[in-house]
C-alpha cells in the first residue's frame, strides 16, 4: 500500500508504463502498487479500457502479428505453469492486450512484451481477486508519468495532480489493438 493521489473511483487500475508500476486505487489518497513488465519500444500504448473478461490459467494463442515476427512460436499453448500468460489474465476491452502473470519473473520492471502488462504470478493472483469484469483500466502515456525528484520519497511523484484525472486521460475511442505501431524484433 502506498500514498497515491487520485480522483479515480476505488477499484480503478492505473498503469504507469514509464515507471513500470500498476496501481489499484483504494481511495483518493492510497493505492496498492505492483511492479510490472511492459511493452518494449514500438509496442507501448496508452488509453482507457475496461476488463472485458478474466481467466485462470489462460491458454495462449500468439496473435498473427507476433507469429509473423517470431514464426518459431507455438500456435497454441494450454494454460499451466509453463504458459507465458502465467496464473491469471484480465483481457482489456476488444484489444489483444491483457494484464497477466508470467513464468519469467525476472522480466518485471523491464520493457519486454508486445504490449501486454505482466506481473509476477503471486501479484496477478492477488490483483485478479480484486478486479471485477468492467473495471476501468487507464494506461498512462510514457510521457505523462513522473519520477520523483532526487532525494524525494519514492511516492513523491504521485502526490502531484492526478495524471489519470479526466482532463489528463488519454483518448482511445473505439480503437482496437491495431493502433499499435508494430516493429520488427531486435
N, CA and C of each residue as an Amber inpcrd file, in Angstrom:
protein
   558
   0.8520000  -1.1670000   0.0000000   0.0000000   0.0000000   0.0000000
   0.9030000   1.2360000   0.0000000   0.5690000   2.2040000  -0.8560000
   1.3650000   3.4230000  -0.9780000   0.4450000   4.6340000  -1.0040000
   1.0190000   5.7870000  -0.6850000   0.3010000   7.0430000  -0.8680000
   0.1890000   7.2810000  -2.3640000  -1.0240000   7.5610000  -2.8360000
  -1.2400000   7.7770000  -4.2620000  -2.4610000   8.6800000  -4.4040000
  -2.2360000   9.8970000  -4.8420000  -3.3260000  10.8450000  -5.0060000
  -4.0180000  10.5890000  -6.3350000  -5.3080000  10.2990000  -6.2510000
  -6.0830000  10.0230000  -7.4530000  -7.5230000  10.4320000  -7.2210000
  -8.1420000  10.9000000  -8.2730000  -9.5620000  11.2350000  -8.2040000
 -10.3780000  10.1640000  -8.9090000  -9.7720000   9.0050000  -9.1120000
 -10.4600000   7.8920000  -9.7490000 -11.2660000   7.1110000  -8.7140000
 -12.2730000   6.4250000  -9.1850000 -13.1150000   5.5980000  -8.3300000
 -12.2790000   4.4670000  -7.7360000 -12.4700000   4.1510000  -6.4450000
 -11.7740000   2.9890000  -5.8950000 -12.0550000   1.7590000  -6.7530000
 -11.0130000   0.9740000  -6.9720000 -11.1150000  -0.2000000  -7.8320000
 -10.5560000   0.0310000  -9.2210000 -10.3140000   1.2870000  -9.5920000
  -9.7230000   1.6030000 -10.8940000  -8.2740000   1.1200000 -10.9210000
  -7.8400000   0.6480000 -12.0730000  -6.4460000   0.2390000 -12.2760000
  -5.7670000   1.3100000 -13.1160000  -4.6290000   1.8120000 -12.6330000
  -3.8420000   2.8080000 -13.3630000  -2.4720000   2.2000000 -13.6200000
  -2.0770000   2.1820000 -14.8990000  -0.8060000   1.5820000 -15.2930000
   0.1580000   2.6860000 -15.6930000   1.2360000   2.7840000 -14.9520000
   2.3030000   3.7570000 -15.2010000   3.4260000   3.0210000 -15.9370000
   3.3400000   3.0130000 -17.2700000   4.3030000   2.2460000 -18.0550000
   5.7210000   2.8020000 -17.9440000   5.8440000   4.1060000 -17.8320000
   7.1860000   4.6980000 -17.7560000   7.9410000   4.1890000 -16.5350000
   7.2560000   4.1130000 -15.4090000   7.9050000   3.7160000 -14.1580000
   7.6730000   2.2460000 -13.8060000   7.0060000   1.5180000 -14.6730000
   6.7120000   0.0860000 -14.5330000   6.0220000  -0.2690000 -13.2120000
   4.9160000   0.4650000 -12.9630000   4.0640000   0.1690000 -11.8120000
   2.6120000   0.1200000 -12.2440000   1.8540000  -0.7250000 -11.5940000
   0.4030000  -0.7780000 -11.7340000  -0.1660000  -0.4010000 -10.3820000
  -1.1610000   0.4890000 -10.3830000  -1.8120000   0.9390000  -9.1510000
  -3.2660000   0.4940000  -9.1510000  -3.6840000  -0.1110000  -8.0680000
  -5.0840000  -0.4490000  -7.8420000  -5.5740000   0.5650000  -6.8210000
  -6.4340000   1.4930000  -7.2620000  -6.8640000   2.6130000  -6.4290000
  -7.7500000   2.1210000  -5.2840000  -7.3670000   2.5040000  -4.0590000
  -8.1520000   2.1640000  -2.8690000  -9.0130000   3.3370000  -2.4080000
  -8.4630000   4.5620000  -2.5470000  -9.1590000   5.7810000  -2.1160000
  -8.5240000   6.9580000  -2.8460000  -8.9330000   8.1740000  -2.4910000
  -8.3370000   9.3630000  -3.1020000  -6.8550000   9.5260000  -2.7600000
  -6.3890000   8.8230000  -1.7330000  -5.0130000   9.0240000  -1.2710000
  -4.1700000   7.7610000  -1.1680000  -4.7440000   6.5830000  -1.4680000
  -3.9740000   5.3520000  -1.3310000  -4.2680000   4.3770000  -2.4620000
  -3.2700000   3.5460000  -2.7320000  -3.4050000   2.5070000  -3.7550000
  -2.4930000   1.3410000  -3.4040000  -2.8010000   0.2090000  -3.9760000
  -1.8680000  -0.9210000  -3.9350000  -0.9820000  -0.7840000  -5.1590000
   0.3230000  -0.9490000  -4.9850000   1.2540000  -0.8070000  -6.0890000
   1.9030000  -2.1590000  -6.3810000   1.9280000  -2.4980000  -7.6660000
   2.5440000  -3.7360000  -8.1220000   3.6210000  -3.3930000  -9.1450000
   4.7290000  -4.1020000  -9.1260000   5.7360000  -3.9780000 -10.1800000
   5.2460000  -4.7150000 -11.4130000   5.5520000  -4.1750000 -12.5870000
   5.0770000  -4.7700000 -13.8380000   6.1750000  -4.7830000 -14.8960000
   5.9990000  -5.6520000 -15.8720000   6.7600000  -5.6180000 -17.1140000
   5.8360000  -5.0180000 -18.1650000   6.3780000  -4.2430000 -19.0910000
   5.5630000  -3.5180000 -20.0720000   6.0940000  -3.7300000 -21.4850000
   5.4150000  -3.1290000 -22.4490000   5.8010000  -3.2410000 -23.8540000
   7.1550000  -2.6180000 -24.1310000   7.9230000  -3.3080000 -24.9670000
   9.2190000  -2.7730000 -25.3800000   8.9870000  -1.6460000 -26.3980000
  10.0670000  -0.9620000 -26.7630000   9.9700000   0.1550000 -27.6990000
   9.2420000  -0.2890000 -28.9670000   8.2890000   0.5210000 -29.3860000
   7.4870000   0.2090000 -30.5540000   6.2240000  -0.5720000 -30.2170000
   6.0850000  -1.0140000 -28.9660000   4.9280000  -1.8040000 -28.5510000
   4.2080000  -1.1770000 -27.3650000   4.5020000   0.0740000 -27.0920000
   3.8150000   0.7510000 -25.9960000   2.5200000   1.3540000 -26.5110000
   1.5980000   1.5750000 -25.6160000   0.3200000   2.1710000 -25.9700000
  -0.2320000   2.8390000 -24.7280000  -1.2300000   3.6620000 -24.9200000
  -1.8910000   4.3050000 -23.7900000  -3.3650000   4.4540000 -24.1250000
  -4.1430000   4.6710000 -23.1070000  -5.5680000   4.8550000 -23.3070000
  -6.3570000   4.2890000 -22.1510000  -7.6490000   4.2060000 -22.3750000
  -8.5450000   3.7040000 -21.3460000  -9.3090000   2.5120000 -21.8950000
  -9.3450000   1.4560000 -21.1370000 -10.0680000   0.2460000 -21.4850000
 -10.8440000  -0.2200000 -20.2600000 -11.5610000  -1.3100000 -20.4020000
 -12.1860000  -1.9720000 -19.2620000 -11.8020000  -3.4460000 -19.3130000
 -11.8570000  -4.0780000 -18.1710000 -11.6110000  -5.5170000 -18.1160000
 -12.8420000  -6.1900000 -18.7070000 -12.6620000  -6.8590000 -19.8380000
 -13.7730000  -7.4930000 -20.5550000 -14.0520000  -8.9000000 -20.0360000
 -12.9850000  -9.5890000 -19.6270000 -13.1600000 -10.9300000 -19.0570000
 -11.9050000 -11.2950000 -18.2890000 -12.0440000 -12.3230000 -17.4670000
 -10.9450000 -12.8010000 -16.6300000 -10.8300000 -14.3160000 -16.7890000
  -9.5910000 -14.8260000 -16.7410000  -9.3750000 -16.2620000 -16.8980000
  -8.2760000 -16.7250000 -15.9540000  -8.5240000 -17.8660000 -15.3000000
  -7.4950000 -18.5190000 -14.5030000  -6.7290000 -19.4800000 -15.3970000
  -5.4210000 -19.5110000 -15.2810000  -4.5350000 -20.3530000 -16.0740000
  -4.9530000 -20.3460000 -17.5430000  -4.8760000 -19.1440000 -18.1720000
  -5.3560000 -18.9980000 -19.5520000  -4.5210000 -19.7610000 -20.5750000
  -5.1900000 -20.1990000 -21.6430000  -4.4980000 -20.7320000 -22.8100000
  -3.8690000 -19.5510000 -23.5450000  -2.8570000 -19.8230000 -24.3620000
  -2.2080000 -18.7610000 -25.1230000  -2.1890000 -19.1080000 -26.5950000
  -2.6600000 -18.1690000 -27.3900000  -2.5950000 -18.2490000 -28.8460000
  -1.9150000 -16.9550000 -29.3090000  -0.6640000 -17.0330000 -29.7260000
   0.0110000 -15.8000000 -30.1500000  -0.7550000 -15.1280000 -31.2860000
  -0.8830000 -13.8000000 -31.2550000  -1.5470000 -13.0940000 -32.3500000
  -0.7800000 -13.2810000 -33.6590000  -1.4980000 -13.1470000 -34.7720000
  -0.9000000 -13.3300000 -36.0990000   0.3250000 -12.4330000 -36.2930000
   0.2480000 -11.1850000 -35.8240000   1.3770000 -10.2590000 -35.9830000
   2.6210000 -10.7790000 -35.2700000   2.4300000 -11.3870000 -34.0930000
   3.5530000 -11.9240000 -33.3460000   4.1440000 -13.1410000 -34.0760000
   3.2850000 -13.9640000 -34.6600000   3.7620000 -15.1440000 -35.3890000
   4.5660000 -14.7490000 -36.6300000   4.2180000 -13.6300000 -37.2510000
   4.9910000 -13.1410000 -38.3940000   6.4060000 -12.7770000 -37.9380000
   6.5060000 -12.1070000 -36.7820000   7.8130000 -11.6950000 -36.2580000
   8.5980000 -12.8670000 -35.6760000   7.8880000 -13.8220000 -35.0950000
   8.5230000 -14.9350000 -34.3950000   7.8650000 -16.2530000 -34.8360000
   8.1300000 -16.7010000 -36.0650000   7.4410000 -17.8700000 -36.6130000
   7.7050000 -19.1720000 -35.8590000   8.7000000 -19.2060000 -35.0170000
   9.0290000 -20.3990000 -34.2430000   8.1000000 -20.6140000 -33.0430000
   7.2660000 -19.6160000 -32.7130000   6.3650000 -19.7500000 -31.5630000
   5.3110000 -20.8240000 -31.8230000   4.8460000 -21.4800000 -30.7540000
   3.7540000 -22.4360000 -30.9370000   2.4790000 -21.6990000 -31.3200000
   1.5860000 -22.3590000 -32.0190000   0.3160000 -21.7380000 -32.4060000
  -0.6820000 -21.7550000 -31.2640000  -0.4600000 -22.6550000 -30.2850000
  -1.3440000 -22.7890000 -29.1320000  -0.5470000 -23.3730000 -27.9770000
  -0.8040000 -22.8610000 -26.7780000  -0.2120000 -23.4260000 -25.5770000
  -1.2820000 -23.4600000 -24.4950000  -1.5700000 -24.6380000 -23.9830000
  -2.5740000 -24.7910000 -22.9300000  -2.1190000 -24.0730000 -21.6630000
  -3.0860000 -23.6110000 -20.8890000  -2.7840000 -22.9460000 -19.6290000
  -2.0370000 -23.8660000 -18.6830000  -1.2260000 -23.2670000 -17.8250000
  -0.4620000 -24.0310000 -16.8500000   0.8120000 -23.2980000 -16.4900000
   1.5940000 -23.8650000 -15.5890000   2.7970000 -23.1780000 -15.1000000
   3.8100000 -22.8030000 -16.1800000   3.8820000 -23.5160000 -17.2940000
   4.8350000 -23.1830000 -18.3530000   4.3130000 -22.1880000 -19.3730000
   3.0470000 -21.8100000 -19.2540000   2.4150000 -20.9070000 -20.2040000
   2.8970000 -19.4770000 -19.9610000   3.2420000 -18.7130000 -21.0150000
   3.7490000 -17.3510000 -20.8230000   2.7330000 -16.3740000 -20.2290000
   1.4350000 -16.7030000 -20.2040000   0.4430000 -15.8050000 -19.5940000
   0.3350000 -16.0050000 -18.0910000   0.9940000 -17.0110000 -17.5700000
   1.0200000 -17.2000000 -16.1300000  -0.3030000 -17.6690000 -15.5460000
  -0.4850000 -17.3610000 -14.2650000  -1.5930000 -17.9000000 -13.4740000
  -2.9470000 -17.2650000 -13.7550000  -2.9860000 -16.0300000 -14.2080000
  -4.2550000 -15.3310000 -14.4290000  -4.0930000 -14.3370000 -15.5670000
  -5.2410000 -14.0200000 -16.2140000  -5.2430000 -12.9850000 -17.2540000
  -6.5280000 -12.1880000 -17.1580000  -6.4070000 -10.8820000 -17.3470000
  -7.5350000  -9.9640000 -17.4210000  -7.4580000  -9.3110000 -18.7870000
  -8.4440000  -9.5840000 -19.6350000  -8.4470000  -9.1440000 -21.0270000
  -9.0130000  -7.7330000 -21.1060000  -8.3290000  -6.8720000 -21.8680000
  -8.6730000  -5.4510000 -21.9240000  -9.5160000  -5.1300000 -23.1490000
 -10.7950000  -4.8670000 -22.9130000 -11.7140000  -4.4620000 -23.9680000
 -11.7200000  -5.4240000 -25.1340000 -11.7540000  -4.8640000 -26.3360000
 -11.7560000  -5.6420000 -27.5800000 -10.3430000  -5.8030000 -28.1390000
  -9.3390000  -5.4080000 -27.3620000  -7.9540000  -5.4900000 -27.8360000
  -7.3960000  -6.8850000 -27.5960000  -6.1910000  -7.1160000 -28.0700000
  -5.4830000  -8.3630000 -27.7830000  -4.6070000  -8.2190000 -26.5470000
  -4.7130000  -7.0840000 -25.8450000  -3.8830000  -6.8330000 -24.6770000
  -4.5120000  -7.4070000 -23.4240000  -3.6120000  -7.8160000 -22.5260000
  -4.0290000  -8.3920000 -21.2610000  -3.1280000  -7.8840000 -20.1510000
  -3.6620000  -7.9270000 -18.9520000  -2.8520000  -7.8580000 -17.7450000
  -2.7510000  -9.3210000 -17.3370000  -1.5410000  -9.8510000 -17.2520000
  -1.4070000 -11.2840000 -16.9870000  -0.1830000 -11.5800000 -16.1390000
  -0.0970000 -12.8120000 -15.6920000   1.0540000 -13.2720000 -14.9370000
   2.2070000 -13.5920000 -15.8650000   3.2660000 -14.1100000 -15.2890000
   4.4140000 -14.5110000 -16.1030000   5.1490000 -15.6440000 -15.4240000
   5.7160000 -16.5220000 -16.2430000   6.5750000 -17.5740000 -15.7170000
   8.0430000 -17.1510000 -15.7770000   8.2770000 -15.8770000 -16.0960000
   9.6290000 -15.3090000 -16.0940000   9.6300000 -14.0380000 -15.2400000
   9.6260000 -14.1910000 -13.9080000   9.5210000 -13.0210000 -13.0230000
  10.6780000 -12.0340000 -13.1620000  11.8020000 -12.4560000 -13.7340000
  12.9280000 -11.5360000 -13.9130000  12.6110000 -10.4410000 -14.9300000
  11.4920000 -10.5400000 -15.6620000  11.1180000  -9.5060000 -16.6330000
  10.3340000  -8.3590000 -15.9930000   9.9610000  -8.4880000 -14.7190000
   9.2350000  -7.4130000 -14.0390000  10.1720000  -6.2090000 -13.9070000
   9.6410000  -5.0400000 -14.2350000  10.4380000  -3.8180000 -14.2120000
  11.1310000  -3.5420000 -15.5400000  10.8880000  -4.4150000 -16.5230000
  11.5540000  -4.2610000 -17.8210000  10.5440000  -4.0220000 -18.9320000
  11.0620000  -3.5980000 -20.0740000  10.2660000  -3.3460000 -21.2730000
  10.5300000  -4.4810000 -22.2580000   9.6920000  -5.5030000 -22.1940000
   9.9890000  -6.7210000 -22.9570000   8.7980000  -7.2880000 -23.7130000
   7.5960000  -6.8520000 -23.4340000   6.4180000  -7.5050000 -24.0150000
   6.0330000  -6.8750000 -25.3500000   5.0160000  -7.4660000 -25.9680000
   4.4520000  -6.9250000 -27.2050000   3.2480000  -6.0400000 -26.8960000
   3.2000000  -5.4810000 -25.7070000   2.1540000  -4.5400000 -25.3240000
   1.3460000  -4.9550000 -24.1170000   1.4060000  -6.2360000 -23.7400000
   0.6810000  -6.6860000 -22.5490000   1.4060000  -6.2130000 -21.2950000
   0.6710000  -6.2040000 -20.1940000   1.2010000  -5.8310000 -18.8900000
   1.3480000  -7.1130000 -18.0890000   2.5440000  -7.3820000 -17.5850000
   2.7610000  -8.6200000 -16.8420000   3.1570000  -8.3470000 -15.4010000
   2.6840000  -9.2210000 -14.5220000   3.0020000  -9.1870000 -13.1010000
   3.5280000 -10.5620000 -12.7100000   4.1710000 -10.6480000 -11.5410000
   4.5320000 -11.9730000 -11.0480000   3.2360000 -12.7620000 -10.8550000
   3.3220000 -14.0750000 -10.8820000   2.1200000 -14.8830000 -10.6880000
   1.4660000 -14.6060000  -9.3380000   2.2630000 -14.4130000  -8.2970000
   1.7120000 -14.1020000  -6.9720000   0.9180000 -12.7940000  -7.0200000
   1.4900000 -11.7610000  -7.6560000   0.8010000 -10.4680000  -7.7270000
  -0.4320000 -10.5210000  -8.6210000  -0.3770000 -11.2450000  -9.7420000
  -1.5340000 -11.2790000 -10.6340000  -2.7010000 -12.0300000  -9.9780000
  -2.4100000 -13.0360000  -9.1680000  -3.4750000 -13.7380000  -8.4390000
  -4.1360000 -12.7740000  -7.4510000  -3.3440000 -11.9770000  -6.7550000
  -3.8920000 -11.0020000  -5.8080000  -4.7480000  -9.9650000  -6.5360000
  -4.2150000  -9.3930000  -7.6270000  -4.9560000  -8.3880000  -8.3880000
  -6.2290000  -8.9850000  -8.9850000  -6.1570000 -10.1800000  -9.5010000
  -7.2980000 -10.8740000 -10.1150000  -8.4710000 -10.9690000  -9.1360000
  -8.1710000 -11.2260000  -7.8720000  -9.2260000 -11.3260000  -6.8530000
  -9.8690000  -9.9720000  -6.5620000  -9.1590000  -8.8920000  -6.7930000
  -9.6600000  -7.5430000  -6.5010000 -10.4090000  -6.9260000  -7.6830000
  -9.9990000  -7.2640000  -8.8980000 -10.5430000  -6.6520000 -10.1120000
 -11.7980000  -7.3980000 -10.5600000 -12.7910000  -6.6360000 -10.9540000
 -14.0450000  -7.2000000 -11.4680000 -14.1350000  -6.9560000 -12.9710000
 -14.9140000  -7.7780000 -13.6700000 -15.2070000  -7.5030000 -15.0750000
 -15.8880000  -6.1410000 -15.1200000 -15.4730000  -5.2910000 -16.0500000
 -15.9900000  -3.9320000 -16.1570000 -15.1030000  -2.8920000 -15.4990000
 -14.0900000  -3.3170000 -14.7540000 -13.1780000  -2.3810000 -14.0980000
 -12.5000000  -1.4790000 -15.1200000 -12.4290000  -0.1840000 -14.8070000
 -11.7200000   0.7700000 -15.6680000 -10.2210000   0.5890000 -15.4980000
  -9.5100000   0.5480000 -16.6490000  -8.0540000   0.4340000 -16.6750000
  -7.5310000   1.6190000 -17.4760000  -6.6860000   2.4110000 -16.8550000
  -6.0910000   3.5820000 -17.5000000  -4.6040000   3.2970000 -17.7000000
  -4.1680000   3.3110000 -18.9500000  -2.7530000   3.1270000 -19.2780000
  -2.2050000   4.5020000 -19.6260000  -1.3550000   5.0050000 -18.7560000
  -0.8010000   6.3450000 -18.9500000   0.2440000   6.3510000 -20.0590000
   0.2710000   7.4250000 -20.8600000   1.3540000   7.5270000 -21.8480000
   2.6830000   7.6630000 -21.1150000   3.7170000   7.1100000 -21.6640000
   5.0300000   7.1290000 -21.0060000   5.4810000   8.5450000 -20.6710000
   5.0570000   9.5430000 -21.4470000   5.4870000  10.9200000 -21.1890000
   4.7190000  11.5680000 -20.0490000   3.5700000  10.9980000 -19.6430000
   2.7690000  11.6050000 -18.5820000   3.2280000  11.1760000 -17.1990000
   3.9310000  10.0650000 -17.1100000   4.3770000   9.5760000 -15.8140000
   5.5230000  10.4370000 -15.3150000   5.5750000  10.6330000 -14.0190000
   6.6270000  11.4650000 -13.4350000   7.4700000  10.6400000 -12.4800000
   8.7580000  10.9100000 -12.4740000   9.6480000  10.2910000 -11.4900000
   9.8160000  11.2900000 -10.3490000   9.9810000  10.7940000  -9.1260000
  10.2090000  11.7180000  -8.0130000  11.5520000  12.4370000  -8.1720000
  11.6190000  13.6370000  -7.6190000  12.8740000  14.3740000  -7.6390000
  13.9080000  13.6220000  -6.8130000  15.1870000  13.7780000  -7.1540000
  16.2300000  13.0920000  -6.4150000  16.1540000  13.4900000  -4.9450000
  16.2180000  12.5140000  -4.0610000  16.1480000  12.7720000  -2.6320000
  14.7360000  12.7560000  -2.0820000  13.7180000  12.7630000  -2.9640000
  12.3250000  12.7190000  -2.5070000  11.9580000  11.2810000  -2.1780000
  10.9030000  11.1240000  -1.3980000  10.4430000   9.7720000  -1.0810000
   9.9930000   9.0950000  -2.3650000  10.0030000   7.7560000  -2.4210000
   9.6410000   7.0490000  -3.6510000   8.2430000   7.3750000  -4.1600000
   7.3420000   7.7750000  -3.2940000   5.9720000   8.0350000  -3.7160000
   5.7040000   9.5170000  -3.9720000   6.7260000  10.3520000  -3.8850000
   6.5220000  11.7930000  -4.0460000   5.9260000  12.1480000  -5.3960000
   6.2790000  11.4210000  -6.4350000   5.7660000  11.7370000  -7.7670000
   4.2600000  11.5830000  -7.8410000   3.6920000  10.8080000  -6.9630000
   2.2710000  10.5100000  -7.0540000   1.4360000  11.3890000  -6.1340000
   2.0690000  12.3770000  -5.5230000   1.3240000  13.3190000  -4.6940000
   0.9770000  14.5810000  -5.4750000   1.4420000  14.6630000  -6.7020000
   1.1310000  15.7960000  -7.5590000  -0.2390000  15.5670000  -8.1890000
  -0.7490000  16.5090000  -8.9960000  -2.0730000  16.3210000  -9.5930000
  -2.1930000  14.9740000 -10.2850000  -3.3570000  14.4090000 -10.1860000
  -3.6350000  13.0700000 -10.6990000  -3.4590000  13.0150000 -12.2090000
  -2.4440000  12.2690000 -12.7120000  -2.2580000  12.1880000 -14.1590000
  -3.3820000  11.4200000 -14.8340000  -4.2050000  10.7290000 -14.0670000
  -5.3150000   9.9730000 -14.6490000  -6.6460000  10.6880000 -14.4590000
  -6.5960000  11.9520000 -14.0570000  -7.8480000  12.6940000 -13.9130000
  -8.4590000  12.9040000 -15.2950000  -9.7600000  13.1250000 -15.3840000
 -10.4100000  13.2340000 -16.6970000  -9.7420000  14.2060000 -17.6510000
  -9.2080000  15.3140000 -17.1610000  -8.5930000  16.2830000 -18.0640000
  -7.2660000  15.7900000 -18.6200000  -6.6680000  14.7710000 -17.9890000
  -5.3850000  14.2570000 -18.4510000  -5.4690000  12.8510000 -19.0240000
  -6.6710000  12.3080000 -19.1620000  -6.8010000  10.9390000 -19.6540000
  -6.5050000  10.8800000 -21.1420000  -5.7420000   9.8730000 -21.5440000
  -5.5030000   9.6970000 -22.9810000  -6.7690000   9.2320000 -23.6630000
  -6.9600000   9.6810000 -24.8750000  -8.1490000   9.2750000 -25.6290000
  -7.8490000   8.0100000 -26.3970000  -8.7470000   7.0520000 -26.3430000
  -8.5740000   5.8270000 -27.0910000  -9.7360000   5.6130000 -28.0310000
 -10.9000000   6.1000000 -27.6700000 -12.0690000   5.9600000 -28.5350000
 -12.3840000   4.5150000 -28.8230000 -12.7340000   4.2330000 -30.0650000
 -13.1010000   2.8800000 -30.4680000 -11.9340000   2.1280000 -31.0830000
 -10.7180000   2.5850000 -30.8530000  -9.5720000   1.9310000 -31.4560000
  -9.4020000   0.5380000 -30.8840000  -8.8000000  -0.3120000 -31.6790000
  -8.5350000  -1.6890000 -31.2660000  -7.0290000  -1.9050000 -31.1960000
  -6.6190000  -3.1320000 -31.0220000  -5.1970000  -3.4540000 -30.8650000
  -4.3650000  -3.0370000 -32.0650000  -4.9830000  -2.8230000 -33.2380000
  -4.2040000  -2.4900000 -34.4160000  -3.7050000  -1.0510000 -34.4310000
  -3.9640000  -0.2910000 -33.3530000  -3.4410000   1.0660000 -33.3090000
  -1.9830000   1.0890000 -32.8820000  -1.4290000  -0.0360000 -32.5210000
  -0.0330000  -0.1110000 -32.0950000   0.8680000  -0.0280000 -33.3120000
   1.9840000   0.6330000 -33.1720000   2.9710000   0.6860000 -34.2340000
   3.8160000  -0.5870000 -34.0800000   3.6770000  -1.4940000 -35.0210000
   4.4040000  -2.7600000 -34.9480000   5.7870000  -2.5720000 -35.5560000
   6.7950000  -3.0510000 -34.8680000   8.1520000  -3.0090000 -35.3880000
   8.7410000  -4.4040000 -35.3070000   9.7880000  -4.6230000 -36.0400000
  10.4530000  -5.9220000 -36.0010000  11.1750000  -6.0950000 -34.6820000
  11.2790000  -7.3380000 -34.2240000  12.0520000  -7.6300000 -33.0230000
  13.5090000  -7.2760000 -33.2780000  14.1670000  -6.8770000 -32.2520000
  15.5830000  -6.5090000 -32.3820000  16.4360000  -7.6670000 -31.9440000
